[in-house]
Backbone as a chain_set.jsonl record, in Angstrom:
{"seq": "MRAVDRRMEKAGSGGRTVALFAHADQVGMAVRDAGEDGLLTVAKLANWPPANALGQRVRIDTRNGEVRGAVVAPRDGELSWEALRVDIGAGDRDEALALVGPGDPIVLDGPPEELPNGRILSGALDDRCGIYAALETLRRLSAQPPL", "coords": {"N": [[-101.469, 153.228, 50.989], [-99.665, 154.072, 48.125], [-97.68, 155.874, 46.182], [-95.916, 156.481, 43.081], [-93.833, 158.52, 41.287], [-92.682, 159.135, 38.381], [-90.076, 160.459, 36.47], [-88.676, 161.758, 33.526], [-86.014, 163.518, 32.224], [-83.982, 165.322, 29.86], [-80.968, 166.62, 29.413], [-79.273, 168.782, 27.283], [-77.638, 167.649, 24.195], [-77.063, 164.561, 22.745], [-74.251, 162.772, 24.191], [-73.839, 161.241, 27.489], [-76.121, 158.857, 28.83], [-77.988, 158.782, 31.857], [-79.371, 157.29, 34.583], [-81.223, 158.111, 37.41], [-82.332, 157.251, 40.729], [-84.618, 158.108, 43.201], [-86.608, 158.541, 46.129], [-89.439, 159.76, 48.043], [-91.286, 159.084, 50.693], [-92.735, 159.885, 52.903], [-94.629, 159.481, 55.746], [-97.894, 160.38, 56.961], [-100.891, 162.437, 57.71], [-104.173, 163.474, 56.914], [-106.398, 166.275, 57.053], [-109.55, 165.533, 58.46], [-112.002, 166.519, 59.556], [-113.35, 168.874, 62.033], [-113.932, 168.973, 65.484], [-116.6, 169.94, 67.777], [-115.154, 170.961, 69.763], [-112.899, 172.152, 68.803], [-110.812, 170.387, 68.06], [-108.949, 168.494, 65.586], [-110.105, 166.062, 63.452], [-108.609, 163.156, 61.94], [-107.297, 161.418, 58.846], [-105.313, 158.652, 58.377], [-102.301, 158.691, 56.269], [-100.651, 156.41, 54.489], [-99.279, 153.291, 55.721], [-99.174, 153.092, 58.991], [-98.77, 152.841, 62.491], [-101.078, 154.119, 64.874], [-100.115, 154.752, 67.305], [-97.471, 155.745, 67.01], [-97.912, 158.242, 66.003], [-98.89, 159.56, 68.319], [-98.574, 162.465, 70.307], [-96.718, 163.681, 68.667], [-95.358, 166.73, 67.132], [-96.939, 168.778, 64.61], [-97.027, 169.74, 61.073], [-99.596, 171.611, 59.07], [-100.471, 171.997, 55.847], [-101.91, 174.387, 54.301], [-104.13, 176.379, 52.072], [-103.711, 178.902, 52.966], [-101.181, 179.13, 54.157], [-98.904, 177.844, 56.459], [-99.947, 175.76, 59.34], [-99.462, 174.972, 62.639], [-99.298, 172.15, 64.855], [-100.336, 169.535, 67.207], [-100.316, 166.036, 67.968], [-102.829, 164.759, 69.725], [-103.79, 162.632, 72.526], [-106.778, 160.45, 72.645], [-109.752, 161.242, 74.468], [-111.344, 159.125, 75.592], [-109.644, 156.953, 75.888], [-109.14, 154.997, 73.897], [-106.84, 154.007, 71.395], [-106.764, 154.75, 68.325], [-106.867, 155.475, 64.819], [-109.323, 156.767, 64.215], [-109.968, 157.858, 66.657], [-107.661, 159.503, 67.296], [-106.799, 163.013, 67.607], [-105.964, 166.263, 66.384], [-104.488, 168.965, 67.881], [-104.77, 172.428, 67.167], [-104.993, 174.529, 68.633], [-107.377, 175.846, 68.28], [-110.289, 177.362, 69.438], [-112.722, 176.38, 69.024], [-114.933, 174.638, 66.491], [-115.769, 176.176, 64.252], [-113.551, 178.138, 64.302], [-111.228, 176.321, 64.063], [-111.917, 175.254, 61.487], [-111.615, 177.653, 59.93], [-109.035, 177.893, 59.873], [-107.792, 175.567, 58.7], [-108.623, 172.992, 56.302], [-110.942, 170.257, 55.172], [-108.812, 167.554, 53.966], [-106.678, 168.834, 53.892], [-103.166, 168.31, 53.92], [-101.122, 166.783, 56.613], [-98.15, 166.76, 58.076], [-95.466, 165.232, 59.906], [-93.49, 167.26, 62.101], [-90.239, 167.209, 62.292], [-87.434, 168.715, 62.264], [-84.182, 168.535, 60.855], [-81.443, 167.639, 63.115], [-78.263, 168.148, 64.525], [-76.088, 165.764, 65.809], [-73.767, 164.391, 68.381], [-70.329, 163.421, 67.153], [-70.637, 163.646, 64.466], [-73.024, 162.836, 63.48], [-76.605, 162.694, 62.343], [-79.758, 163.389, 63.275], [-82.956, 162.919, 62.013], [-86.197, 162.864, 60.71], [-87.347, 160.943, 57.943], [-84.747, 160.621, 56.706], [-83.563, 158.802, 54.802], [-85.123, 159.51, 52.644], [-84.324, 162.202, 52.155], [-81.706, 162.225, 51.804], [-81.234, 160.426, 49.703], [-82.599, 162.091, 47.705], [-81.13, 164.351, 47.634], [-78.574, 163.337, 46.779], [-79.267, 162.585, 44.234], [-79.913, 164.987, 43.025], [-77.488, 166.506, 43.401], [-75.735, 164.912, 41.891], [-76.802, 165.338, 39.105], [-76.5, 168.183, 39.042], [-73.572, 168.202, 39.087], [-72.872, 166.76, 36.954], [-74.028, 168.181, 34.881], [-72.319, 170.311, 34.611], [-70.324, 169.239, 33.283], [-68.58, 168.585, 30.17], [-70.14, 166.785, 27.326], [-69.429, 163.281, 26.7]], "CA": [[-101.462, 154.189, 49.816], [-98.216, 154.209, 47.562], [-97.61, 156.441, 44.933], [-94.678, 156.616, 42.438], [-93.576, 159.59, 40.365], [-91.455, 158.784, 37.383], [-89.735, 161.655, 35.622], [-87.549, 161.881, 32.635], [-85.469, 164.658, 31.755], [-83.1, 165.184, 29.033], [-80.078, 167.763, 29.278], [-78.238, 169.019, 26.192], [-77.995, 166.588, 23.11], [-75.987, 163.534, 22.697], [-73.549, 162.671, 25.44], [-74.283, 159.918, 28.231], [-77.403, 158.656, 29.465], [-77.9, 158.524, 33.345], [-80.655, 156.961, 35.327], [-80.972, 158.344, 38.924], [-83.611, 156.988, 41.355], [-84.846, 158.502, 44.613], [-87.942, 158.396, 46.686], [-89.996, 160.597, 49.11], [-92.429, 158.405, 51.042], [-93.117, 160.283, 54.32], [-95.903, 159.037, 56.433], [-98.642, 161.602, 57.273], [-102.183, 162.564, 57.734], [-104.925, 164.64, 56.254], [-107.582, 166.619, 57.875], [-111.015, 165.077, 57.954], [-112.881, 167.529, 59.992], [-113.122, 169.433, 63.257], [-115.014, 168.643, 66.455], [-117.03, 171.302, 68.439], [-114.018, 171.515, 70.843], [-111.729, 172.749, 68.029], [-109.706, 169.423, 67.838], [-109.226, 168.162, 64.225], [-110.008, 164.452, 63.162], [-107.7, 162.94, 60.823], [-107.203, 160.327, 58.178], [-103.89, 158.434, 58.081], [-101.715, 158.473, 54.984], [-99.471, 155.249, 54.498], [-99.548, 152.378, 56.718], [-98.279, 153.182, 60.075], [-99.599, 152.591, 63.741], [-101.474, 155.495, 65.547], [-99.348, 155.147, 68.579], [-96.195, 156.479, 66.511], [-98.183, 159.61, 65.789], [-99.203, 160.244, 69.51], [-97.529, 163.422, 70.805], [-95.687, 164.244, 67.548], [-95.556, 168.009, 66.608], [-97.195, 168.52, 63.221], [-97.386, 170.83, 60.291], [-100.437, 171.39, 58.358], [-100.073, 172.933, 54.671], [-103.214, 175.017, 54.022], [-104.19, 177.411, 51.178], [-103.377, 180.385, 53.524], [-99.941, 178.943, 54.636], [-98.73, 176.568, 57.278], [-100.481, 175.835, 60.689], [-98.716, 173.894, 63.49], [-100.248, 171.491, 66.18], [-99.777, 168.45, 67.905], [-101.212, 165.069, 67.965], [-103.215, 164.481, 71.18], [-104.554, 161.402, 72.948], [-108.252, 160.33, 72.664], [-110.312, 161.335, 75.807], [-111.728, 157.766, 76.178], [-108.404, 155.992, 75.997], [-108.988, 154.313, 72.795], [-105.885, 154.456, 70.566], [-106.921, 154.277, 66.893], [-106.877, 156.54, 63.913], [-110.439, 157.277, 64.447], [-109.961, 158.445, 67.943], [-106.826, 160.536, 67.548], [-107.01, 164.325, 67.395], [-104.865, 167.035, 66.313], [-104.866, 170.167, 68.711], [-104.059, 173.456, 66.606], [-105.14, 175.69, 69.473], [-108.483, 176.595, 68.062], [-111.297, 177.213, 70.676], [-114.096, 175.748, 68.606], [-115.157, 174.226, 65.234], [-115.552, 177.265, 63.429], [-112.252, 178.554, 64.387], [-110.421, 175.341, 63.446], [-112.094, 175.33, 60.032], [-111.158, 178.915, 59.459], [-107.688, 177.695, 59.698], [-107.496, 174.288, 57.788], [-109.781, 172.513, 55.517], [-110.747, 168.847, 55.0], [-108.096, 167.304, 53.017], [-105.226, 169.404, 54.069], [-102.068, 167.415, 54.37], [-100.524, 166.951, 57.812], [-96.916, 165.944, 58.111], [-94.642, 165.238, 61.302], [-92.507, 168.185, 62.222], [-89.076, 166.947, 62.771], [-86.316, 169.116, 61.608], [-82.917, 167.853, 61.169], [-80.599, 168.256, 64.251], [-76.928, 167.608, 64.596], [-75.762, 164.93, 67.157], [-72.289, 164.323, 68.513], [-69.71, 162.584, 66.265], [-70.907, 163.841, 63.1], [-74.4, 162.168, 63.158], [-77.677, 163.58, 62.188], [-81.1, 163.02, 63.692], [-84.088, 163.42, 61.105], [-87.272, 161.993, 59.98], [-87.257, 160.698, 56.486], [-83.263, 160.937, 56.157], [-83.329, 158.126, 53.69], [-85.67, 160.342, 51.449], [-83.633, 163.516, 52.006], [-80.233, 162.008, 51.431], [-81.365, 160.157, 48.073], [-83.018, 163.196, 46.655], [-79.746, 165.355, 47.571], [-77.522, 162.774, 46.023], [-79.497, 162.579, 42.85], [-79.843, 166.532, 42.576], [-76.008, 166.93, 43.327], [-75.137, 164.251, 40.619], [-77.167, 165.987, 38.016], [-75.627, 169.424, 38.931], [-72.017, 167.918, 38.802], [-72.735, 166.507, 35.437], [-74.405, 169.415, 33.837], [-71.292, 171.221, 34.403], [-69.173, 168.544, 32.575], [-68.914, 168.473, 28.744], [-70.579, 165.363, 27.101], [-68.354, 162.353, 26.26]], "C": [[-99.869, 154.223, 49.309], [-98.41, 154.79, 46.287], [-96.037, 156.555, 44.396], [-94.778, 157.717, 41.211], [-92.399, 159.425, 39.572], [-91.207, 160.212, 36.409], [-88.679, 161.566, 34.841], [-87.254, 163.037, 32.126], [-84.295, 164.454, 30.918], [-82.356, 166.494, 29.001], [-79.171, 167.787, 28.147], [-78.689, 167.917, 25.074], [-76.751, 165.657, 23.122], [-75.497, 163.155, 24.148], [-73.974, 161.205, 26.124], [-75.789, 159.912, 28.729], [-77.298, 157.997, 30.923], [-79.172, 158.284, 33.753], [-80.28, 157.199, 36.804], [-82.437, 158.026, 39.402], [-83.516, 157.508, 42.892], [-86.122, 158.504, 44.893], [-88.211, 159.254, 47.82], [-91.324, 159.761, 49.559], [-92.734, 158.653, 52.466], [-94.333, 160.045, 54.565], [-96.602, 160.364, 56.868], [-100.077, 161.333, 57.527], [-102.873, 163.274, 56.987], [-106.104, 164.941, 57.247], [-108.875, 166.155, 57.489], [-111.981, 166.313, 58.246], [-112.447, 168.246, 61.31], [-114.274, 169.179, 64.174], [-115.399, 170.022, 67.096], [-115.984, 171.841, 69.579], [-112.779, 172.128, 69.889], [-110.636, 171.733, 67.594], [-109.911, 168.846, 66.404], [-109.206, 166.551, 64.359], [-109.256, 164.249, 61.89], [-107.774, 161.585, 60.081], [-105.851, 159.973, 58.057], [-103.452, 158.215, 56.587], [-100.641, 157.587, 55.115], [-99.999, 154.341, 55.663], [-98.658, 152.593, 57.897], [-99.209, 153.304, 61.338], [-99.962, 154.073, 64.355], [-100.608, 155.861, 66.629], [-97.958, 155.942, 68.219], [-96.721, 157.917, 66.265], [-98.499, 160.314, 67.183], [-98.07, 161.236, 69.964], [-96.713, 164.166, 70.044], [-96.394, 165.804, 67.245], [-95.999, 167.799, 65.185], [-97.215, 169.795, 62.489], [-98.474, 170.62, 59.186], [-100.313, 172.458, 57.055], [-101.567, 173.099, 54.138], [-103.104, 175.833, 52.763], [-103.544, 178.62, 51.798], [-102.131, 180.05, 54.182], [-99.938, 177.944, 55.498], [-99.519, 176.785, 58.728], [-99.844, 174.642, 61.464], [-99.733, 173.312, 64.601], [-99.618, 170.41, 66.67], [-100.803, 167.283, 68.035], [-101.579, 164.822, 69.389], [-103.935, 162.976, 71.402], [-105.954, 161.613, 72.941], [-108.62, 160.479, 74.184], [-110.759, 159.897, 76.409], [-110.723, 156.555, 76.268], [-108.253, 155.058, 74.665], [-107.879, 154.746, 71.833], [-106.293, 154.095, 69.231], [-106.864, 155.579, 66.063], [-108.26, 157.346, 63.988], [-110.654, 158.282, 65.551], [-108.772, 159.616, 68.11], [-107.233, 161.917, 67.144], [-105.632, 165.252, 67.128], [-105.248, 168.512, 66.841], [-103.934, 171.355, 67.775], [-104.266, 174.832, 67.446], [-106.361, 176.344, 69.27], [-109.441, 176.321, 69.258], [-112.575, 176.559, 70.308], [-114.061, 175.247, 67.146], [-114.881, 175.058, 64.316], [-114.154, 177.977, 63.295], [-111.166, 177.655, 63.692], [-110.697, 175.392, 61.929], [-111.711, 176.691, 59.259], [-109.81, 178.967, 59.16], [-107.077, 176.668, 58.613], [-108.968, 173.825, 57.362], [-109.567, 170.975, 55.429], [-109.81, 168.726, 53.837], [-106.8, 167.815, 52.91], [-104.392, 168.387, 54.625], [-101.428, 167.818, 55.647], [-99.276, 166.085, 57.769], [-96.108, 166.217, 59.501], [-93.576, 166.292, 61.036], [-91.312, 167.868, 62.952], [-87.967, 167.52, 62.011], [-85.029, 168.504, 61.884], [-82.284, 168.512, 62.322], [-79.333, 167.483, 63.921], [-76.697, 166.979, 65.888], [-74.242, 164.894, 67.164], [-71.72, 163.372, 67.401], [-70.123, 162.549, 64.874], [-72.224, 163.129, 62.761], [-75.264, 163.162, 63.215], [-78.862, 162.856, 62.585], [-82.111, 163.626, 62.724], [-84.924, 162.382, 60.827], [-87.013, 162.02, 58.503], [-85.772, 160.95, 55.82], [-83.135, 160.181, 55.075], [-83.849, 158.926, 52.447], [-84.888, 161.441, 51.092], [-82.31, 163.146, 51.322], [-80.347, 161.382, 49.86], [-81.843, 161.208, 47.299], [-81.799, 163.982, 46.557], [-78.749, 164.689, 46.644], [-78.053, 162.781, 44.547], [-79.47, 163.941, 42.228], [-78.294, 166.983, 42.427], [-75.51, 166.212, 42.195], [-75.692, 164.899, 39.571], [-76.544, 167.245, 37.999], [-74.203, 169.245, 38.565], [-72.019, 167.415, 37.223], [-73.132, 167.3, 34.424], [-73.208, 170.378, 33.7], [-69.944, 170.635, 33.728], [-69.501, 168.488, 31.203], [-69.256, 167.031, 28.517], [-69.317, 164.752, 26.606], [-68.426, 162.29, 24.77]], "O": [[-98.962, 154.396, 50.123], [-99.157, 154.329, 45.424], [-95.092, 156.696, 45.172], [-95.666, 157.72, 40.359], [-91.261, 159.557, 40.022], [-92.079, 160.819, 35.787], [-87.619, 161.28, 35.4], [-88.14, 163.673, 31.556], [-83.575, 163.488, 31.166], [-82.972, 167.484, 28.604], [-78.336, 166.891, 28.017], [-79.808, 167.407, 25.033], [-75.625, 166.013, 23.47], [-76.238, 163.222, 25.129], [-74.356, 160.235, 25.468], [-76.457, 160.92, 28.958], [-76.693, 156.952, 31.162], [-80.092, 158.991, 33.341], [-79.315, 156.676, 37.362], [-83.465, 158.35, 38.807], [-82.54, 157.344, 43.624], [-86.899, 158.468, 43.939], [-87.28, 159.511, 48.583], [-92.324, 159.777, 48.842], [-92.978, 157.701, 53.207], [-95.195, 160.33, 53.734], [-95.919, 161.358, 57.112], [-100.498, 160.177, 57.569], [-102.192, 163.897, 56.172], [-106.635, 164.144, 58.021], [-109.31, 166.325, 56.35], [-112.591, 166.949, 57.386], [-111.264, 168.21, 61.648], [-115.433, 169.162, 63.759], [-114.705, 171.034, 66.993], [-116.044, 172.937, 70.136], [-111.755, 172.54, 70.432], [-109.688, 172.086, 66.893], [-111.079, 168.721, 66.035], [-108.504, 165.908, 65.139], [-109.275, 165.038, 60.945], [-108.297, 160.641, 60.674], [-105.088, 160.851, 57.653], [-104.182, 157.622, 55.793], [-99.688, 157.92, 55.82], [-100.953, 154.619, 56.389], [-97.466, 152.298, 57.816], [-100.319, 153.824, 61.226], [-99.183, 155.024, 64.289], [-100.346, 157.031, 66.907], [-97.421, 156.676, 69.048], [-95.875, 158.808, 66.338], [-98.394, 161.539, 67.249], [-96.879, 160.924, 69.999], [-96.061, 165.12, 70.469], [-97.601, 166.026, 67.151], [-95.576, 166.836, 64.545], [-97.388, 170.853, 63.094], [-98.388, 169.648, 58.435], [-100.076, 173.646, 57.27], [-102.259, 172.196, 53.668], [-101.96, 176.007, 52.343], [-102.833, 179.324, 51.081], [-101.909, 180.914, 55.031], [-100.844, 177.113, 55.445], [-99.671, 177.923, 59.173], [-99.731, 173.517, 60.978], [-100.709, 173.89, 65.081], [-98.394, 170.308, 66.584], [-102.0, 167.522, 68.19], [-100.682, 164.683, 70.221], [-104.515, 162.348, 70.517], [-106.423, 162.727, 73.174], [-107.933, 159.943, 75.054], [-110.533, 159.599, 77.581], [-111.006, 155.422, 76.657], [-107.207, 154.432, 74.49], [-107.968, 155.905, 71.429], [-106.12, 152.9, 68.992], [-106.818, 156.669, 66.632], [-108.232, 158.564, 63.812], [-111.336, 159.302, 65.45], [-108.907, 160.526, 68.929], [-108.089, 161.966, 66.261], [-104.513, 164.997, 67.573], [-106.161, 169.16, 66.328], [-102.712, 171.276, 67.654], [-103.855, 175.939, 67.095], [-106.585, 177.356, 69.935], [-109.413, 175.291, 69.933], [-113.405, 176.224, 71.153], [-113.006, 175.497, 66.563], [-113.925, 174.893, 63.559], [-113.735, 178.337, 62.196], [-110.349, 178.115, 62.895], [-109.752, 175.563, 61.159], [-111.535, 176.698, 58.041], [-109.325, 179.803, 58.397], [-106.128, 176.894, 57.862], [-110.06, 174.128, 57.841], [-108.473, 170.424, 55.547], [-109.851, 169.5, 52.881], [-105.945, 167.438, 52.108], [-104.716, 167.687, 55.584], [-101.175, 169.004, 55.855], [-99.316, 164.89, 57.479], [-96.146, 167.304, 60.076], [-92.879, 166.295, 60.021], [-91.241, 168.175, 64.141], [-87.518, 166.84, 61.088], [-84.766, 168.007, 62.979], [-82.469, 169.704, 62.57], [-79.285, 166.458, 63.242], [-77.032, 167.517, 66.944], [-73.547, 165.261, 66.217], [-72.477, 162.621, 66.784], [-69.981, 161.547, 64.173], [-72.388, 162.866, 61.57], [-75.09, 164.226, 63.808], [-78.969, 161.685, 62.22], [-82.113, 164.853, 62.623], [-84.567, 161.21, 60.706], [-86.53, 162.995, 57.928], [-85.612, 161.377, 54.677], [-82.554, 160.757, 54.156], [-83.194, 159.023, 51.41], [-84.71, 161.72, 49.906], [-81.912, 163.77, 50.338], [-79.639, 161.81, 48.949], [-81.47, 161.234, 46.126], [-81.404, 164.297, 45.434], [-78.134, 165.358, 45.813], [-77.225, 162.992, 43.661], [-79.074, 164.097, 41.073], [-77.911, 167.697, 41.5], [-74.804, 166.87, 41.431], [-74.77, 165.145, 38.793], [-75.981, 167.533, 36.943], [-73.652, 170.043, 37.808], [-71.137, 167.753, 36.435], [-72.72, 167.209, 33.268], [-73.138, 171.16, 32.752], [-68.863, 171.213, 33.613], [-70.693, 168.343, 30.931], [-68.836, 166.142, 29.257], [-68.349, 165.389, 26.189], [-67.637, 161.583, 24.143]]}, "num_chains": 1, "name": "protein.A"}
């Protein structure tokens, strides 16, 4: 699945024309359903292997706020998207579906961290840096008078 969002904005009149490009293509999942054990079944969003999801902490964006969980291994040992589950701590299906609903988006929970020597560890760092650079450019240009 690939989505492109194009946006054109005009600030002021006359002056210069600038084109800025950035992207946000974070991989993720969506809630499909919940089993009787309270574990969520998922659908993958984007093309990525299920092994990369295993053990990851996740955030689920619901109508009632954020729910956190972790991707857990299937009981039968088969590693596929159909077999992976997300544990949100629910005791049964009803409790799980009271917290989340089918279609709710699931993203990996990897907040940025500082490393030694001025380095940063973060998922989707290319997305975050590109969007920051575009927004900062717009901020600085808006403070300058048109040519």
